[in-house]
Coordinates of C-alpha atoms and ligand atoms in Angstrom, one line a residue:
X389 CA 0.0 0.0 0.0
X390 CA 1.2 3.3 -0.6
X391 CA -1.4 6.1 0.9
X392 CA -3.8 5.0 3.9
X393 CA -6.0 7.8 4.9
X394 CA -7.7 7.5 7.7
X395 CA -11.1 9.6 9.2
X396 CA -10.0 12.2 7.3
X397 CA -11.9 15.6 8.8
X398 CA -11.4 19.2 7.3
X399 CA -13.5 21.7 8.1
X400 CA -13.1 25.7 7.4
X401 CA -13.6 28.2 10.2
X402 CA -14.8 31.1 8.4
X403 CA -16.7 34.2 9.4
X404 CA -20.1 33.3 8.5
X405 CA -19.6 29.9 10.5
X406 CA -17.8 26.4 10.3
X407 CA -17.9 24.4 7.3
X408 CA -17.4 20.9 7.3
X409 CA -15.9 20.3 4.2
X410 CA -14.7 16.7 4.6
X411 CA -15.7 14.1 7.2
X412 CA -14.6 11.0 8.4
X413 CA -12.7 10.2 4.8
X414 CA -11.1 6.6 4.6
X415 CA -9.6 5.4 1.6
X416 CA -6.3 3.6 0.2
X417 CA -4.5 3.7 -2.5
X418 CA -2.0 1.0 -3.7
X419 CA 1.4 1.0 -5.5
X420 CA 0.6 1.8 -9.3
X421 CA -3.1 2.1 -8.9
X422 CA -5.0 5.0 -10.2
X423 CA -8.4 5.9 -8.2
X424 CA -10.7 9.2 -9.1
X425 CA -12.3 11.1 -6.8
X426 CA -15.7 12.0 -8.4
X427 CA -19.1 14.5 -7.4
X428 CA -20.3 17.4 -7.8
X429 CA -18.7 21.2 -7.1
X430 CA -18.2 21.3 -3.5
X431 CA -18.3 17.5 -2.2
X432 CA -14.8 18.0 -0.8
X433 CA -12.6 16.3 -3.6
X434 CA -10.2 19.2 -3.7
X435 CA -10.0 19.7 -0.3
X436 CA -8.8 15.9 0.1
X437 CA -6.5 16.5 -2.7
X438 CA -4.5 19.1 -0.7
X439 CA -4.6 17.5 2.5
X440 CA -2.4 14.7 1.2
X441 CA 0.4 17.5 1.1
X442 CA -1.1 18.9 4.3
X443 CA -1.4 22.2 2.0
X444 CA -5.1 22.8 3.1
X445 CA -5.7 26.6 2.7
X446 CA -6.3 29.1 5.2
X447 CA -8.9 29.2 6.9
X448 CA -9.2 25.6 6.6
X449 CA -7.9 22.9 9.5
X450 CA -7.2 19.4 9.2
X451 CA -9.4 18.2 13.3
X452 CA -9.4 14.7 12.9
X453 CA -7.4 11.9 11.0
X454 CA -4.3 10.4 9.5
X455 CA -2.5 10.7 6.6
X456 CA 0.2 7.9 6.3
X457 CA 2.0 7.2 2.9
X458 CA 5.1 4.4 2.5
X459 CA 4.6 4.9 6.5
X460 CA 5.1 8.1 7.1
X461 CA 2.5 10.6 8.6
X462 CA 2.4 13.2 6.6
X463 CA 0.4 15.3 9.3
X464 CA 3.4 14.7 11.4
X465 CA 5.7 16.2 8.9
X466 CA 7.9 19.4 9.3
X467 CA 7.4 22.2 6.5
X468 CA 11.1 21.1 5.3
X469 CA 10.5 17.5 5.2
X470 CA 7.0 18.2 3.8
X471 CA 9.1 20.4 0.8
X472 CA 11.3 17.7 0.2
X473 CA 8.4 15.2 -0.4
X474 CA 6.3 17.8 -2.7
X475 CA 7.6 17.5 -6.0
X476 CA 9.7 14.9 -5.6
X477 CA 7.8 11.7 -4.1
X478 CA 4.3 13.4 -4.7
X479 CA 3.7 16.0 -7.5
X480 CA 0.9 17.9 -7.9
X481 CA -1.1 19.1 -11.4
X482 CA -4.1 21.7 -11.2
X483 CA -6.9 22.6 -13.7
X484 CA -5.4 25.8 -14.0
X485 CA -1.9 24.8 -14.8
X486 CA -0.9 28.6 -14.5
X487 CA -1.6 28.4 -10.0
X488 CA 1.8 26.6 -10.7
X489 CA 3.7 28.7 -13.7
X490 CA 5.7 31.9 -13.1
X491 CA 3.8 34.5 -16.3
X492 CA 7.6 36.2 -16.4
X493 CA 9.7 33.5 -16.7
X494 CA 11.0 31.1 -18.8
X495 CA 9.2 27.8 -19.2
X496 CA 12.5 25.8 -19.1
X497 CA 14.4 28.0 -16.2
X498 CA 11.1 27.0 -14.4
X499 CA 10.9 23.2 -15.2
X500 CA 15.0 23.5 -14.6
X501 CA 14.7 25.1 -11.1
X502 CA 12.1 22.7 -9.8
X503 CA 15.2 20.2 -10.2
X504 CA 18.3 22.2 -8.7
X505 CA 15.9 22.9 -5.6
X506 CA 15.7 19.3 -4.5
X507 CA 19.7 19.2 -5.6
X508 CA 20.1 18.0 -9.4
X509 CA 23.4 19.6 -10.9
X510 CA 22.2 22.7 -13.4
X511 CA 23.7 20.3 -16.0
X512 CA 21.6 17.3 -15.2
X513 CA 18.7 19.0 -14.5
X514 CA 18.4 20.7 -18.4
X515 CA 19.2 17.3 -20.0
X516 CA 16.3 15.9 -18.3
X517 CA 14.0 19.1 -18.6
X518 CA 14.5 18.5 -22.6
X519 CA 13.7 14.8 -21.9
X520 CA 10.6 15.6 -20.1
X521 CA 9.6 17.6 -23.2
X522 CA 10.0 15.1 -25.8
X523 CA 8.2 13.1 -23.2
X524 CA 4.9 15.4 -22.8
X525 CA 5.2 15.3 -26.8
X526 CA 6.3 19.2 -27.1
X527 CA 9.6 20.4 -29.3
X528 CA 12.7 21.8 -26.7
X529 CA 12.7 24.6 -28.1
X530 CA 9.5 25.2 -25.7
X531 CA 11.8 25.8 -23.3
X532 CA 12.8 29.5 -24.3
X533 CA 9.3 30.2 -24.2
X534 CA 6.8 32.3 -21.7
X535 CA 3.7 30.5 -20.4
X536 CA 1.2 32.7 -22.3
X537 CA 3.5 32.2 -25.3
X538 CA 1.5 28.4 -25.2
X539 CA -1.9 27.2 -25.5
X540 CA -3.5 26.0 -22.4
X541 CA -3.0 22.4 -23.4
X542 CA 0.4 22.9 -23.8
X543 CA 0.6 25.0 -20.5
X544 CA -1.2 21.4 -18.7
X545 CA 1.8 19.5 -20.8
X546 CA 4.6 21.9 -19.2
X547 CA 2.7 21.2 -15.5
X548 CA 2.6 17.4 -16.3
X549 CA 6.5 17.4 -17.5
X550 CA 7.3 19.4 -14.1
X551 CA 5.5 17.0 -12.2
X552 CA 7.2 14.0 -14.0
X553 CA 10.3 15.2 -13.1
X554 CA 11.6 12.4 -10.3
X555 CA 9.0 9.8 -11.6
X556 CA 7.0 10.3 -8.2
X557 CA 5.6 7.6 -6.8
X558 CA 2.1 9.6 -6.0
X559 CA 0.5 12.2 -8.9
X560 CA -2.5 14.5 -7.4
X561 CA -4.5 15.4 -10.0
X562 CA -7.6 18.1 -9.8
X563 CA -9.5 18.3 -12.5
X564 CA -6.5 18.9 -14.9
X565 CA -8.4 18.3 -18.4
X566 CA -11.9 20.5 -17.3
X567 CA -10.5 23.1 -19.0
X568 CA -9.7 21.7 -22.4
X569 CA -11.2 20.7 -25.0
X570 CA -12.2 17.0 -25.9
X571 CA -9.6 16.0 -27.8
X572 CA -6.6 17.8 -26.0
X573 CA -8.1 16.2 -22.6
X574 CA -7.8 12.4 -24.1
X575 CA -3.9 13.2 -24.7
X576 CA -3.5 14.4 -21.2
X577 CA -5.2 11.5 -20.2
X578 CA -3.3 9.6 -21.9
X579 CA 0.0 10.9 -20.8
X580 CA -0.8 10.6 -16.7
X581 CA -1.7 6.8 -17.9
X582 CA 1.7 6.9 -19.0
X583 CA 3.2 8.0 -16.0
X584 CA 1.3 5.0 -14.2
X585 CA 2.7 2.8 -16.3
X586 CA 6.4 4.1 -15.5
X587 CA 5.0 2.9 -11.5
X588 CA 3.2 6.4 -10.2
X589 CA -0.1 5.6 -8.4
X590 CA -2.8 8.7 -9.6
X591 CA -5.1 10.4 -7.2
X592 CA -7.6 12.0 -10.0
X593 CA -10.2 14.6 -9.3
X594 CA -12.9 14.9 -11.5
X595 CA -16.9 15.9 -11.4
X596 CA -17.5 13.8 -14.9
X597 CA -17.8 10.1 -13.4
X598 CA -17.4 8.7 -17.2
X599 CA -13.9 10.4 -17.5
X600 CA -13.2 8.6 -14.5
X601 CA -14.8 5.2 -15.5
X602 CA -12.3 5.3 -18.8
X603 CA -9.2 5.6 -16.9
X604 CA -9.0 4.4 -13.1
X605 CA -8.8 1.4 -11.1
X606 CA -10.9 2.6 -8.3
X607 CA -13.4 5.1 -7.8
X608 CA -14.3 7.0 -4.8
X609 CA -17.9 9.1 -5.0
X610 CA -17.7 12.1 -2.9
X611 CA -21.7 13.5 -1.3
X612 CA -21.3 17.1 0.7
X613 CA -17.7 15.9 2.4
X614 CA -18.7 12.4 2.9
X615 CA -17.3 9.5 1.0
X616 CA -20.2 7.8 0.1
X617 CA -19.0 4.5 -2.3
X618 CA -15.5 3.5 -2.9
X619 CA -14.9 0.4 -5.0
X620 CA -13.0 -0.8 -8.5
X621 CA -14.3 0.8 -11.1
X622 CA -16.0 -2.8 -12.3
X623 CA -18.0 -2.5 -9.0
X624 CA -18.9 0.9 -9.1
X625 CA -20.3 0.6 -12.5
X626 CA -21.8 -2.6 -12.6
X627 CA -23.3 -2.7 -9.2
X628 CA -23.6 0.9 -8.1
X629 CA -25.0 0.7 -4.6
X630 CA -25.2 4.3 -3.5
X631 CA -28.2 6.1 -4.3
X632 CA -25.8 9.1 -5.4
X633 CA -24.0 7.0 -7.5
X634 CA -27.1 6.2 -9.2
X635 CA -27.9 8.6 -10.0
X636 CA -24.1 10.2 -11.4
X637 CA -24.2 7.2 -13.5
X638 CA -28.2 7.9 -14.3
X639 CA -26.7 11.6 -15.5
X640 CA -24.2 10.5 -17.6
X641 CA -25.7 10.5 -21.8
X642 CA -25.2 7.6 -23.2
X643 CA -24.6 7.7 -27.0
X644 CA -26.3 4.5 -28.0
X645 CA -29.5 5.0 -26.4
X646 CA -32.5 7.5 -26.8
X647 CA -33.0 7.2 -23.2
X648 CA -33.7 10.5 -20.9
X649 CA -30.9 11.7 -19.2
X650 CA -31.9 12.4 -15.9
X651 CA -30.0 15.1 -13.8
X652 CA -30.0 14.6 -10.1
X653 CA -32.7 16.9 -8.8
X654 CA -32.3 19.7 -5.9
X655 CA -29.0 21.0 -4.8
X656 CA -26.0 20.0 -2.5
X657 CA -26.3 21.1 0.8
X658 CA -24.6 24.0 2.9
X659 CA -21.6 22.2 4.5
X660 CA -21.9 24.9 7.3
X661 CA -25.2 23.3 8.0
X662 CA -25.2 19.8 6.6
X663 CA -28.8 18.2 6.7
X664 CA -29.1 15.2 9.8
X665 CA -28.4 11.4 9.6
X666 CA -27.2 11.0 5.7
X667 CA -26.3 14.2 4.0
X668 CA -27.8 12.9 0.9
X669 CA -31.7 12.4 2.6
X670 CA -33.1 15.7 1.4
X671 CA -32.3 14.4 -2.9
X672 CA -32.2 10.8 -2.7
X673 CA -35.2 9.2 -4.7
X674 CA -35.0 6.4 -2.4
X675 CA -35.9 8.0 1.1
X676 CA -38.5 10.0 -0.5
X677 CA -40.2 6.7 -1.8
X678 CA -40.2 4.5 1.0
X679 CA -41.9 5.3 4.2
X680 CA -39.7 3.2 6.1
X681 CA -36.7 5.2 6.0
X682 CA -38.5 8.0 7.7
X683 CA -36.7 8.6 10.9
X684 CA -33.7 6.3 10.2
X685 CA -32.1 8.4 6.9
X686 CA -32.9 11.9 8.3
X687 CA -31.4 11.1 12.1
X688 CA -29.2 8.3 11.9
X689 CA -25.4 8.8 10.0
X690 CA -24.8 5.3 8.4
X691 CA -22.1 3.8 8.5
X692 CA -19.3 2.6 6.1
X693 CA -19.7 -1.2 5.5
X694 CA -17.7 -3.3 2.8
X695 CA -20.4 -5.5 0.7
X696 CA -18.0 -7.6 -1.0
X697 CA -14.0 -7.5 -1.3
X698 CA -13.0 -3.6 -1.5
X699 CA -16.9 -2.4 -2.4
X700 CA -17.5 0.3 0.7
X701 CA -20.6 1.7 0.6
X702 CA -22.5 4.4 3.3
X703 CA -26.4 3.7 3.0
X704 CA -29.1 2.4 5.7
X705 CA -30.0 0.4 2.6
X706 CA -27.3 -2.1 3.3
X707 CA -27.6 -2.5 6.8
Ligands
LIG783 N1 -11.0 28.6 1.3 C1 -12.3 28.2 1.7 N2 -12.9 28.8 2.6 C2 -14.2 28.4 3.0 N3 -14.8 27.3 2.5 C3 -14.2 26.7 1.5 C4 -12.9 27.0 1.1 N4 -12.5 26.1 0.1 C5 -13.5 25.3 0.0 N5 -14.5 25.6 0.8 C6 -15.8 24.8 1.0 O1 -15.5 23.5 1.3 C7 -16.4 22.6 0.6 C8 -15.6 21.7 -0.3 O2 -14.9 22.4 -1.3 P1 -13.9 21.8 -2.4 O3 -13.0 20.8 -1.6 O4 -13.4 22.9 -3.2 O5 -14.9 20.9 -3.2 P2 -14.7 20.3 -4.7 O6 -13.3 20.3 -5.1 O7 -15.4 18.9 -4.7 O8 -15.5 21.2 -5.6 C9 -17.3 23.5 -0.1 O9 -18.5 23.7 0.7 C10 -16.6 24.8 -0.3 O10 -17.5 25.9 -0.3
LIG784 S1 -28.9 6.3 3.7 FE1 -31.0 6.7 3.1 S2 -31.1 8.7 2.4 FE2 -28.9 8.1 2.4 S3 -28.5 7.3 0.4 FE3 -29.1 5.6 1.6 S4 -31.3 5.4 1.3 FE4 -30.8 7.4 0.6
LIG785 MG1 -12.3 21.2 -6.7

């Protein structure tokens, strides 16, 4: 295993009250294995994704959890030992990739520097800055350019080559292709598949639950800071078991069929003042069909059970 996280809990302490962005997150992710992180805007995903750096902005607090990868506890982590890690063991690509580019500098000073910082010779470091351009499919001479000088699929190339840089054994991705278009987002795609294949485990971020179904092994749906289903991605799709999930998949078009494609009525909730019991009561098509439910759903949190080898799922249904 290579990241264990364990009743993960982040909330946000801001003026107009407490938001409990994340609660009680548990997942894993093994050596080589790519698992998404899917729902909609404002389910948490991101805030996950910086926690594994402990990176969670201001005014936001990690209260509750652990964060252990190859054994170490990242929560437990000076900033220097933290630096050393970022970058080199973990790497980290953003949908906008400019958060990460310097606008006045150089692309290959920049891909360069992120080398000589964790101590590659200057010589090294722009051999293997034109290697990591060939290997993102762009010409070297990319390297005298600015970032506006590129398109933004070129700019998400540049972010991907930096993160490539020491083959890290962990690549944090959020949402990296939801600002290009179709075709440029299938050769990202396919270039952080071929940074799994070199041995980097993926931690993807995406609202679009059929980008993740093309690509990962496992997939973890995110409700309103809960993880509500975690399994392989044969599990999740075959035998979705969360009424959320259902419905994503319900919400997806499908090109081969005439059938409706059904958004998921209502909205997510305020995580400042999440709804009782499961956070999903208020939308789910199930509680509001069967009588029974009343007073378990709306009061009672359920909790996380596995129904078969690595399928988790957080329903009453499965009780
Ligand atoms: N800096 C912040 N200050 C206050 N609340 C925030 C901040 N960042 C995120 N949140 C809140 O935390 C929740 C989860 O957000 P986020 O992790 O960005 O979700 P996602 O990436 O799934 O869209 C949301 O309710 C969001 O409004
Ligand atoms: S616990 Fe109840 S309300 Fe929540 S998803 Fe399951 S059936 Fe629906
Ligand atoms: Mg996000």
């Amino acid at each position: 295993m290579l990241l264990e996280v364990k009743n993960l809990s982040i909330y946000y302490y801001t003026l107009a009250g407490t938001v409990r962005a994340v609660e009680n997150v548990s997942f894993t992710i093994d050596k080589k294995e790519w698992v998404s992180f899917v729902g909609e805007s404002g389910s948490g995903k991101s805030t996950v994704a910086y926690a594994l750096l402990n990176l969670v902005p201001s005014p936001g607090k990690i209260v509750n959890g652990e964060i252990i990868f190859e054994g170490k506890n990242i929560l437990g982590l000076t900033k220097d030992e933290l630096r050393e890690i970022r970058g080199k063991e973990i790497s980290m690509v953003f949908q906008d990739p400019m958060t990460s580019l310097d606008p006045l500098r150089k692309i290959g000073d920049q891909i360069v520097e992120v080398m000589t910082e964790h101590g590659m010779e200057k010589d090294e470091a722009y051999n293997r800055a034109k290697e990591l351009l060939r290997k993102v499919n762009l010409p070297e001479d990319r390297m005298s350019y600015y970032p506006h000088q590129l398109s933004g699929g070129q700019r998400q190339r540049i972010a991907i080559a930096i993160a490539m840089a020491f083959n890290p054994k962990l690549l944090i991705a959020d949402e990296p292709t939801t600002a290009l278009d179709v075709i440029v987002q299938d050769a990202i795609m396919d270039l952080i598949e071929s940074l799994k294949k070199e041995g980097t485990s993926i931690f993807f971020v995406t609202h679009d639950i059929s980008l993740a179904a093309e690509r990962s092994d496992k997939i973890a749906v995110m409700y309103a800071g809960k993880l509500v289903e975690f399994g392989k991605v044969e599990q999740i799709l075959e035998n979705p078991l969360h009424p959320y999930t259902q419905s994503l998949l319900a919400s997806v078009p499908d090109l081969w069929s005439e059938k409706e494609i059904k958004a998921i009525p209502g909205y997510p909730p305020d995580l400042r003042n999440p709804p009782s019991g499961c956070r999903f009561h208020p939308r789910c098509p199930v509680f509001n069909e069967k009588a029974n439910l009343k007073g378990v759903c709306d009061s009672i949190e359920p909790e996380t059970i596995e129904i078969e080898k690595g399928h988790f799922v957080s329903c009453h249904l499965y009780r």
